[in-house]
mmCIF file of C-alpha atoms and ligand atoms in Angstrom:
data_model
loop_
_atom_site.group_PDB
_atom_site.id
_atom_site.type_symbol
_atom_site.label_atom_id
_atom_site.label_comp_id
_atom_site.label_asym_id
_atom_site.label_seq_id
_atom_site.Cartn_x
_atom_site.Cartn_y
_atom_site.Cartn_z
ATOM 1 C CA MET A 1 99.767 132.930 87.754
ATOM 2 C CA ASN A 2 96.260 131.888 88.665
ATOM 3 C CA SER A 3 96.662 129.622 91.744
ATOM 4 C CA ARG A 4 92.894 128.967 92.067
ATOM 5 C CA PRO A 5 92.094 125.317 91.391
ATOM 6 C CA VAL A 6 90.268 124.763 88.096
ATOM 7 C CA SER A 7 86.542 124.551 88.859
ATOM 8 C CA ILE A 8 83.816 122.523 87.228
ATOM 9 C CA LYS A 9 82.436 125.834 85.877
ATOM 10 C CA ASP A 10 85.775 126.619 84.195
ATOM 11 C CA VAL A 11 85.518 123.266 82.406
ATOM 12 C CA ALA A 12 81.909 123.962 81.394
ATOM 13 C CA ASP A 13 82.812 127.411 79.992
ATOM 14 C CA HIS A 14 85.834 125.993 78.148
ATOM 15 C CA ALA A 15 83.800 123.186 76.610
ATOM 16 C CA GLN A 16 80.788 125.510 76.056
ATOM 17 C CA VAL A 17 78.357 123.216 77.904
ATOM 18 C CA ALA A 18 76.286 123.508 81.091
ATOM 19 C CA VAL A 19 77.880 122.700 84.488
ATOM 20 C CA GLY A 20 75.374 119.848 84.851
ATOM 21 C CA THR A 21 76.748 118.302 81.662
ATOM 22 C CA VAL A 22 80.265 118.300 83.096
ATOM 23 C CA SER A 23 78.909 116.737 86.303
ATOM 24 C CA ASN A 24 77.236 114.016 84.232
ATOM 25 C CA VAL A 25 80.462 113.325 82.332
ATOM 26 C CA LEU A 26 82.199 112.852 85.699
ATOM 27 C CA ASN A 27 79.516 110.833 87.483
ATOM 28 C CA HIS A 28 77.175 109.389 84.834
ATOM 29 C CA PRO A 29 79.100 109.436 81.501
ATOM 30 C CA SER A 30 76.565 107.190 79.765
ATOM 31 C CA ARG A 31 74.002 109.985 80.000
ATOM 32 C CA VAL A 32 76.091 112.292 77.763
ATOM 33 C CA ALA A 33 76.355 112.075 73.943
ATOM 34 C CA GLU A 34 79.762 110.804 72.840
ATOM 35 C CA ARG A 35 80.755 114.016 70.967
ATOM 36 C CA THR A 36 79.845 116.175 73.984
ATOM 37 C CA ARG A 37 81.589 113.750 76.342
ATOM 38 C CA ALA A 38 84.763 113.950 74.210
ATOM 39 C CA ARG A 39 84.638 117.766 74.243
ATOM 40 C CA VAL A 40 84.271 117.896 78.040
ATOM 41 C CA THR A 41 87.011 115.277 78.559
ATOM 42 C CA ALA A 42 89.356 117.339 76.346
ATOM 43 C CA ALA A 43 88.567 120.479 78.363
ATOM 44 C CA ILE A 44 89.303 118.599 81.635
ATOM 45 C CA ALA A 45 92.686 117.522 80.247
ATOM 46 C CA GLU A 46 93.569 120.945 78.791
ATOM 47 C CA LEU A 47 92.692 122.804 82.014
ATOM 48 C CA GLY A 48 94.112 120.158 84.382
ATOM 49 C CA PHE A 49 90.846 119.862 86.313
ATOM 50 C CA VAL A 50 91.016 117.567 89.386
ATOM 51 C CA ARG A 51 87.703 116.608 90.985
ATOM 52 C CA ASN A 52 87.349 117.509 94.684
ATOM 53 C CA ASP A 53 86.144 114.234 96.083
ATOM 54 C CA ALA A 54 85.987 115.401 99.682
ATOM 55 C CA ALA A 55 83.614 118.252 98.766
ATOM 56 C CA ARG A 56 81.629 115.980 96.413
ATOM 57 C CA GLN A 57 81.350 113.298 99.054
ATOM 58 C CA LEU A 58 80.305 115.894 101.623
ATOM 59 C CA ARG A 59 77.531 117.118 99.288
ATOM 60 C CA ALA A 60 76.521 113.520 98.703
ATOM 61 C CA GLY A 61 76.464 113.103 102.471
ATOM 62 C CA GLN A 62 78.913 110.262 102.486
ATOM 63 C CA SER A 63 82.555 109.412 101.934
ATOM 64 C CA ARG A 64 83.833 106.038 100.700
ATOM 65 C CA THR A 65 87.172 106.669 102.393
ATOM 66 C CA ILE A 66 88.520 104.821 105.426
ATOM 67 C CA GLY A 67 91.358 106.254 107.531
ATOM 68 C CA LEU A 68 93.985 103.792 108.800
ATOM 69 C CA ILE A 69 96.648 104.861 111.336
ATOM 70 C CA VAL A 70 99.417 102.335 112.078
ATOM 71 C CA LEU A 71 102.234 102.476 114.618
ATOM 72 C CA ASP A 72 105.160 102.060 112.229
ATOM 73 C CA ILE A 73 104.826 101.745 108.449
ATOM 74 C CA GLY A 74 108.537 100.843 108.383
ATOM 75 C CA ASN A 75 107.638 97.538 110.031
ATOM 76 C CA PRO A 76 106.608 94.926 107.429
ATOM 77 C CA PHE A 77 103.981 93.682 109.884
ATOM 78 C CA PHE A 78 102.052 96.946 109.522
ATOM 79 C CA SER A 79 102.679 97.389 105.803
ATOM 80 C CA SER A 80 101.342 93.862 105.172
ATOM 81 C CA LEU A 81 98.319 94.556 107.365
ATOM 82 C CA ALA A 82 97.699 97.891 105.589
ATOM 83 C CA ARG A 83 97.941 96.258 102.150
ATOM 84 C CA ALA A 84 95.415 93.588 103.131
ATOM 85 C CA ALA A 85 93.059 96.249 104.502
ATOM 86 C CA GLU A 86 93.392 98.317 101.316
ATOM 87 C CA ASP A 87 92.751 95.331 99.049
ATOM 88 C CA TYR A 88 89.651 94.232 100.910
ATOM 89 C CA ALA A 89 88.284 97.777 101.217
ATOM 90 C CA ALA A 90 88.665 98.161 97.439
ATOM 91 C CA GLU A 91 86.656 94.968 96.923
ATOM 92 C CA ARG A 92 83.936 96.610 99.010
ATOM 93 C CA GLY A 93 84.069 99.918 97.107
ATOM 94 C CA SER A 94 86.015 101.900 99.695
ATOM 95 C CA THR A 95 89.483 103.484 99.675
ATOM 96 C CA VAL A 96 91.944 103.313 102.556
ATOM 97 C CA VAL A 97 94.059 106.403 103.294
ATOM 98 C CA LEU A 98 97.092 105.529 105.425
ATOM 99 C CA GLY A 99 98.709 107.475 108.265
ATOM 100 C CA ASP A 100 101.821 106.451 110.235
ATOM 101 C CA SER A 101 101.994 107.620 113.867
ATOM 102 C CA GLY A 102 105.584 106.359 114.265
ATOM 103 C CA HIS A 103 104.651 105.481 117.877
ATOM 104 C CA ASP A 104 104.258 109.280 118.438
ATOM 105 C CA ALA A 105 101.056 110.480 120.187
ATOM 106 C CA GLY A 106 101.305 113.983 118.643
ATOM 107 C CA ARG A 107 101.525 112.659 115.095
ATOM 108 C CA GLU A 108 98.697 110.251 115.826
ATOM 109 C CA ALA A 109 96.476 113.133 117.077
ATOM 110 C CA ARG A 110 97.199 115.160 113.930
ATOM 111 C CA TYR A 111 96.204 112.257 111.706
ATOM 112 C CA ILE A 112 92.954 111.766 113.642
ATOM 113 C CA ASP A 113 92.174 115.478 113.168
ATOM 114 C CA VAL A 114 92.884 115.348 109.436
ATOM 115 C CA PHE A 115 90.814 112.223 108.904
ATOM 116 C CA GLU A 116 87.905 113.775 110.792
ATOM 117 C CA GLN A 117 88.144 116.976 108.738
ATOM 118 C CA GLN A 118 88.198 114.881 105.595
ATOM 119 C CA ARG A 119 84.968 113.235 106.782
ATOM 120 C CA VAL A 120 86.308 109.692 106.447
ATOM 121 C CA GLN A 121 83.685 106.946 106.516
ATOM 122 C CA GLY A 122 85.375 105.391 109.549
ATOM 123 C CA LEU A 123 88.742 104.979 111.257
ATOM 124 C CA LEU A 124 90.978 101.966 111.806
ATOM 125 C CA ILE A 125 93.725 102.652 114.333
ATOM 126 C CA SER A 126 96.538 100.859 116.118
ATOM 127 C CA PRO A 127 96.719 103.276 119.081
ATOM 128 C CA VAL A 128 99.976 104.614 120.521
ATOM 129 C CA GLY A 129 98.516 104.874 124.018
ATOM 130 C CA ASP A 130 95.070 105.193 125.616
ATOM 131 C CA LEU A 131 92.854 107.047 123.155
ATOM 132 C CA THR A 132 89.486 106.165 124.689
ATOM 133 C CA ALA A 133 88.263 109.758 125.228
ATOM 134 C CA ARG A 134 89.457 111.002 121.817
ATOM 135 C CA LEU A 135 87.992 108.038 119.969
ATOM 136 C CA GLU A 136 84.708 108.185 121.909
ATOM 137 C CA ALA A 137 84.366 111.836 120.812
ATOM 138 C CA LEU A 138 84.953 110.759 117.224
ATOM 139 C CA HIS A 139 82.391 107.992 117.615
ATOM 140 C CA SER A 140 79.861 110.466 119.055
ATOM 141 C CA ARG A 141 80.219 112.440 115.802
ATOM 142 C CA ALA A 142 79.179 109.363 113.839
ATOM 143 C CA VAL A 143 82.667 108.232 112.830
ATOM 144 C CA PRO A 144 82.915 104.489 113.585
ATOM 145 C CA VAL A 145 86.270 103.311 114.999
ATOM 146 C CA VAL A 146 87.845 99.844 115.072
ATOM 147 C CA LEU A 147 91.024 99.188 117.053
ATOM 148 C CA VAL A 148 93.687 97.244 115.195
ATOM 149 C CA ASP A 149 96.294 95.093 116.922
ATOM 150 C CA ARG A 150 94.826 96.132 120.286
ATOM 151 C CA LYS A 151 91.960 94.465 122.156
ATOM 152 C CA ASP A 152 89.428 96.899 123.616
ATOM 153 C CA ASP A 153 88.783 95.439 127.078
ATOM 154 C CA LEU A 154 86.195 98.193 127.696
ATOM 155 C CA LYS A 155 84.271 96.973 124.626
ATOM 156 C CA LEU A 156 83.575 100.577 123.552
ATOM 157 C CA PHE A 157 84.881 99.791 120.067
ATOM 158 C CA SER A 158 85.245 96.689 117.985
ATOM 159 C CA SER A 159 88.809 95.439 117.817
ATOM 160 C CA VAL A 160 91.070 92.974 116.048
ATOM 161 C CA SER A 161 94.077 91.653 117.916
ATOM 162 C CA VAL A 162 96.242 88.656 118.751
ATOM 163 C CA ASP A 163 96.673 87.219 122.247
ATOM 164 C CA ASP A 164 100.181 88.634 122.666
ATOM 165 C CA GLU A 165 100.512 87.309 126.217
ATOM 166 C CA ALA A 166 100.036 83.806 124.826
ATOM 167 C CA GLY A 167 102.504 84.665 122.061
ATOM 168 C CA GLY A 168 105.168 85.731 124.544
ATOM 169 C CA TYR A 169 104.555 82.571 126.549
ATOM 170 C CA LEU A 170 104.897 80.373 123.422
ATOM 171 C CA ALA A 171 108.195 82.039 122.462
ATOM 172 C CA VAL A 172 109.883 81.610 125.856
ATOM 173 C CA ARG A 173 108.359 78.178 126.485
ATOM 174 C CA HIS A 174 110.034 77.121 123.230
ATOM 175 C CA LEU A 175 113.424 78.427 124.422
ATOM 176 C CA LEU A 176 113.006 76.626 127.747
ATOM 177 C CA ASP A 177 111.959 73.396 126.036
ATOM 178 C CA GLY A 178 115.186 73.670 124.043
ATOM 179 C CA GLY A 179 117.183 73.638 127.271
ATOM 180 C CA ARG A 180 117.813 77.410 127.523
ATOM 181 C CA ARG A 181 117.700 78.767 131.050
ATOM 182 C CA ARG A 182 119.247 82.266 131.009
ATOM 183 C CA ILE A 183 116.588 84.110 129.054
ATOM 184 C CA ALA A 184 116.791 87.739 127.930
ATOM 185 C CA PHE A 185 113.766 89.729 126.708
ATOM 186 C CA VAL A 186 114.560 92.573 124.272
ATOM 187 C CA GLY A 187 111.821 95.171 123.751
ATOM 188 C CA ALA A 188 111.199 98.923 123.504
ATOM 189 C CA GLY A 189 109.559 99.258 126.878
ATOM 190 C CA ALA A 190 106.222 98.323 128.422
ATOM 191 C CA SER A 191 104.689 101.666 127.321
ATOM 192 C CA ILE A 192 103.912 99.816 124.074
ATOM 193 C CA GLN A 193 100.971 97.558 124.955
ATOM 194 C CA GLN A 194 102.047 94.830 122.568
ATOM 195 C CA VAL A 195 105.480 94.707 124.213
ATOM 196 C CA ALA A 196 104.003 94.678 127.724
ATOM 197 C CA ASP A 197 101.739 91.735 126.837
ATOM 198 C CA ARG A 198 104.582 89.730 125.283
ATOM 199 C CA MET A 199 106.729 90.465 128.314
ATOM 200 C CA ALA A 200 103.959 89.179 130.597
ATOM 201 C CA GLY A 201 103.839 85.932 128.640
ATOM 202 C CA ALA A 202 107.611 85.567 128.910
ATOM 203 C CA ARG A 203 107.396 86.040 132.671
ATOM 204 C CA ARG A 204 104.688 83.382 132.937
ATOM 205 C CA ALA A 205 106.792 80.847 131.028
ATOM 206 C CA VAL A 206 109.917 81.500 133.112
ATOM 207 C CA GLY A 207 107.827 81.383 136.282
ATOM 208 C CA GLU A 208 106.995 77.756 135.459
ATOM 209 C CA CYS A 209 110.694 76.821 135.273
ATOM 210 C CA PRO A 210 112.440 77.025 138.670
ATOM 211 C CA ASP A 211 116.011 77.071 137.345
ATOM 212 C CA ALA A 212 115.359 79.667 134.637
ATOM 213 C CA THR A 213 116.097 83.411 134.890
ATOM 214 C CA LEU A 214 114.690 86.323 132.885
ATOM 215 C CA GLU A 215 116.550 89.572 132.183
ATOM 216 C CA PHE A 216 114.976 92.622 130.467
ATOM 217 C CA VAL A 217 117.084 94.463 127.889
ATOM 218 C CA LEU A 218 115.575 97.817 126.923
ATOM 219 C CA ALA A 219 115.767 98.749 123.213
ATOM 220 C CA GLU A 220 115.508 102.376 122.063
ATOM 221 C CA ALA A 221 112.845 101.475 119.465
ATOM 222 C CA MET A 222 111.239 98.474 117.747
ATOM 223 C CA THR A 223 113.708 98.548 114.850
ATOM 224 C CA VAL A 224 116.667 96.611 113.440
ATOM 225 C CA LEU A 225 119.147 99.319 114.470
ATOM 226 C CA ALA A 226 117.781 99.396 118.018
ATOM 227 C CA GLY A 227 118.010 95.604 118.101
ATOM 228 C CA ARG A 228 121.622 95.716 116.962
ATOM 229 C CA ALA A 229 122.496 98.253 119.698
ATOM 230 C CA ALA A 230 120.737 96.125 122.334
ATOM 231 C CA GLY A 231 122.509 93.017 121.041
ATOM 232 C CA GLU A 232 125.873 94.765 121.299
ATOM 233 C CA ARG A 233 125.178 95.562 124.942
ATOM 234 C CA VAL A 234 124.289 91.928 125.577
ATOM 235 C CA VAL A 235 127.440 90.484 124.000
ATOM 236 C CA GLN A 236 129.694 93.134 125.550
ATOM 237 C CA ALA A 237 128.377 92.370 129.062
ATOM 238 C CA GLY A 238 130.806 89.446 129.125
ATOM 239 C CA PRO A 239 130.380 85.679 129.385
ATOM 240 C CA ALA A 240 129.270 85.698 133.014
ATOM 241 C CA ARG A 241 126.101 87.611 132.122
ATOM 242 C CA MET A 242 125.566 86.093 128.671
ATOM 243 C CA PRO A 243 122.048 84.720 128.139
ATOM 244 C CA ASP A 244 121.635 81.427 126.315
ATOM 245 C CA GLY A 245 118.241 82.382 124.862
ATOM 246 C CA ILE A 246 116.882 85.735 123.684
ATOM 247 C CA PHE A 247 113.231 86.564 122.952
ATOM 248 C CA CYS A 248 112.796 89.797 120.980
ATOM 249 C CA ALA A 249 109.452 91.624 121.022
ATOM 250 C CA ASN A 250 109.433 91.699 117.208
ATOM 251 C CA ASP A 251 111.364 90.303 114.251
ATOM 252 C CA LEU A 252 113.059 93.618 113.401
ATOM 253 C CA LEU A 253 114.685 93.676 116.836
ATOM 254 C CA ALA A 254 115.658 90.003 116.481
ATOM 255 C CA ILE A 255 117.359 90.620 113.130
ATOM 256 C CA GLY A 256 119.374 93.434 114.721
ATOM 257 C CA VAL A 257 120.289 91.312 117.758
ATOM 258 C CA MET A 258 121.351 88.486 115.429
ATOM 259 C CA GLN A 259 123.712 90.847 113.588
ATOM 260 C CA ALA A 260 125.348 91.880 116.881
ATOM 261 C CA VAL A 261 125.616 88.317 118.218
ATOM 262 C CA LEU A 262 127.137 86.936 115.008
ATOM 263 C CA LEU A 263 129.254 89.859 113.788
ATOM 264 C CA ILE A 264 130.341 91.568 117.002
ATOM 265 C CA GLY A 265 130.060 88.800 119.551
ATOM 266 C CA GLY A 266 131.494 86.173 117.203
ATOM 267 C CA LEU A 267 129.000 83.741 118.700
ATOM 268 C CA LYS A 268 127.029 81.008 116.968
ATOM 269 C CA VAL A 269 123.245 80.928 116.702
ATOM 270 C CA PRO A 270 121.722 78.653 117.988
ATOM 271 C CA GLU A 271 124.718 76.781 119.370
ATOM 272 C CA ASP A 272 125.830 79.521 121.774
ATOM 273 C CA LEU A 273 122.607 81.466 121.941
ATOM 274 C CA ALA A 274 119.095 80.743 120.689
ATOM 275 C CA LEU A 275 117.072 83.636 119.260
ATOM 276 C CA ILE A 276 113.342 84.038 118.630
ATOM 277 C CA GLY A 277 111.370 87.024 117.310
ATOM 278 C CA TYR A 278 107.687 87.952 116.829
ATOM 279 C CA ASP A 279 105.465 88.759 113.793
ATOM 280 C CA ASP A 280 106.930 86.360 111.159
ATOM 281 C CA ILE A 281 107.674 89.155 108.686
ATOM 282 C CA ASP A 282 109.141 88.075 105.317
ATOM 283 C CA PHE A 283 112.718 88.855 106.460
ATOM 284 C CA ALA A 284 112.458 86.347 109.321
ATOM 285 C CA GLU A 285 112.717 83.294 107.081
ATOM 286 C CA SER A 286 115.481 84.881 104.967
ATOM 287 C CA ALA A 287 117.627 86.014 107.914
ATOM 288 C CA VAL A 288 121.296 84.869 107.957
ATOM 289 C CA VAL A 289 120.157 82.189 110.385
ATOM 290 C CA PRO A 290 116.475 81.627 109.573
ATOM 291 C CA LEU A 291 114.621 83.166 112.482
ATOM 292 C CA SER A 292 112.189 81.314 114.704
ATOM 293 C CA THR A 293 109.263 83.546 115.481
ATOM 294 C CA ILE A 294 105.634 83.867 116.479
ATOM 295 C CA ARG A 295 103.303 84.095 113.489
ATOM 296 C CA ARG A 296 100.142 86.181 113.488
ATOM 297 C CA PRO A 297 97.412 86.145 110.765
ATOM 298 C CA THR A 298 98.465 89.617 109.556
ATOM 299 C CA GLU A 299 96.462 89.739 106.327
ATOM 300 C CA LEU A 300 93.380 88.294 108.026
ATOM 301 C CA MET A 301 93.695 90.939 110.737
ATOM 302 C CA GLY A 302 93.613 93.651 108.069
ATOM 303 C CA ARG A 303 90.583 92.181 106.280
ATOM 304 C CA THR A 304 88.702 91.542 109.514
ATOM 305 C CA ALA A 305 89.264 95.124 110.712
ATOM 306 C CA VAL A 306 87.760 96.493 107.483
ATOM 307 C CA GLU A 307 84.880 94.005 107.701
ATOM 308 C CA LEU A 308 84.033 95.135 111.232
ATOM 309 C CA LEU A 309 84.251 98.818 110.305
ATOM 310 C CA LEU A 310 82.110 98.539 107.170
ATOM 311 C CA GLY A 311 79.599 96.523 109.192
ATOM 312 C CA GLU A 312 79.208 99.483 111.542
ATOM 313 C CA ILE A 313 79.091 101.986 108.690
ATOM 314 C CA ASP A 314 76.407 100.019 106.847
ATOM 315 C CA ASP A 315 74.561 99.357 110.139
ATOM 316 C CA THR A 316 74.795 95.601 109.606
ATOM 317 C CA GLN A 317 77.040 95.207 112.661
ATOM 318 C CA SER A 318 75.278 96.641 115.719
ATOM 319 C CA GLU A 319 77.191 95.077 118.631
ATOM 320 C CA ARG A 320 80.891 95.680 119.254
ATOM 321 C CA ARG A 321 83.056 92.634 118.576
ATOM 322 C CA GLN A 322 86.517 91.818 120.022
ATOM 323 C CA VAL A 323 88.123 89.473 117.491
ATOM 324 C CA VAL A 324 91.184 87.864 119.097
ATOM 325 C CA PHE A 325 93.379 85.582 116.995
ATOM 326 C CA GLN A 326 95.774 83.037 118.468
ATOM 327 C CA PRO A 327 99.550 83.208 117.827
ATOM 328 C CA GLU A 328 101.475 80.344 116.255
ATOM 329 C CA LEU A 329 105.041 79.184 116.968
ATOM 330 C CA VAL A 330 107.250 78.951 113.840
ATOM 331 C CA VAL A 331 110.468 77.002 114.485
ATOM 332 C CA ARG A 332 113.491 77.705 112.252
ATOM 333 C CA GLY A 333 117.263 77.465 112.582
ATOM 334 C CA SER A 334 117.770 80.225 115.155
ATOM 335 C CA THR A 335 116.410 78.056 117.960
ATOM 336 C CA GLY A 336 117.496 74.671 116.729
ATOM 337 C CA SER A 337 118.986 72.329 119.308
ATOM 338 C CA ARG A 338 122.266 73.495 120.820
ATOM 339 C CA ILE A 339 125.327 71.340 120.139
ATOM 340 C CA THR A 340 126.352 70.042 123.567
ATOM 341 C CA ALA A 341 130.067 69.664 124.346
ATOM 342 C CA GLN A 342 131.529 66.423 122.943
ATOM 343 C CA ILE A 343 132.309 64.007 125.803
HETATM 344 O O1 LIG B 1 105.135 98.158 116.848
HETATM 345 C C1 LIG B 1 105.393 97.304 117.841
HETATM 346 C C2 LIG B 1 105.007 95.869 117.516
HETATM 347 O O2 LIG B 1 103.626 95.731 117.794
HETATM 348 C C3 LIG B 1 105.153 95.459 116.071
HETATM 349 O O3 LIG B 1 106.357 94.819 115.805
HETATM 350 C C4 LIG B 1 104.041 94.489 115.897
HETATM 351 O O4 LIG B 1 104.396 93.241 116.468
HETATM 352 C C5 LIG B 1 102.949 95.138 116.696
HETATM 353 O O5 LIG B 1 102.071 94.171 117.167
#
């Protein structure tokens, strides 16, 4: 069994034409007579020839491929952002190839290596941790980089982000304005920059309210299951330690916490406990109790990231730009007004 990929020469020999003719059929079909074009196309189909774009693009000195590495493709926030980036890149004649780091630095490093070997046009990345040195090396080898969902305070790279500290403040301010005072923050640890920023905003809001308290509940991950486990711990801690308002670092966690509060704790949302998430993914509005959350311009973030990257690639964008969008409070049933005791 011949495992060698079918080459352009194999197609030329099979169709009894020159290699250049096959190349023209692939890249400039209008230059080839219809009968010859049909013969070459038939040979491509019969032999199962697949063009090697990476090699072709290397010979042409350029690739129209953009690498995108997100933190968690299982999170609708990132899949929506990736879709928007893909759609806009396609409008501009480029293709986005997606990698998912799963919040794992080793996986992230492997994807960066592969994208560099594939000579991508540029890289969009939502970093797991601090990648400055690795990304500067990439940049020094003429691979433009734009940070996604992370502001680059050093201004070494362009970036697209949301003011997550303001978002965390908005979320907890809303709970406090609704009369909640025992606030719990559920997140997967401050090692995730987005979580740390939202936590800082929550602290600032509680710091403005003398009779409010803030408790941190550590989740294993930024997922529904981790939210459900964290929610179970909250409801099983007993009434003395029960919060009356919970801010979750993203909507997936909030959906999991809601399951635990309603199904295991037998509590009512928002009467017994108000709940607010972050991201405004599609499932937020359709949750059992429609979830209040903090909305971010996800699709616009994806488009803007591609715009910044292509600007660097086409040399139309010389200076680095830090595009920071503002978060928006979305109020739904999960933080509606609590029903006070009838007197
Ligand atoms: O992955 C962690 C969180 O950071 C996601 O839910 C999303 O909000 C991103 O910003």
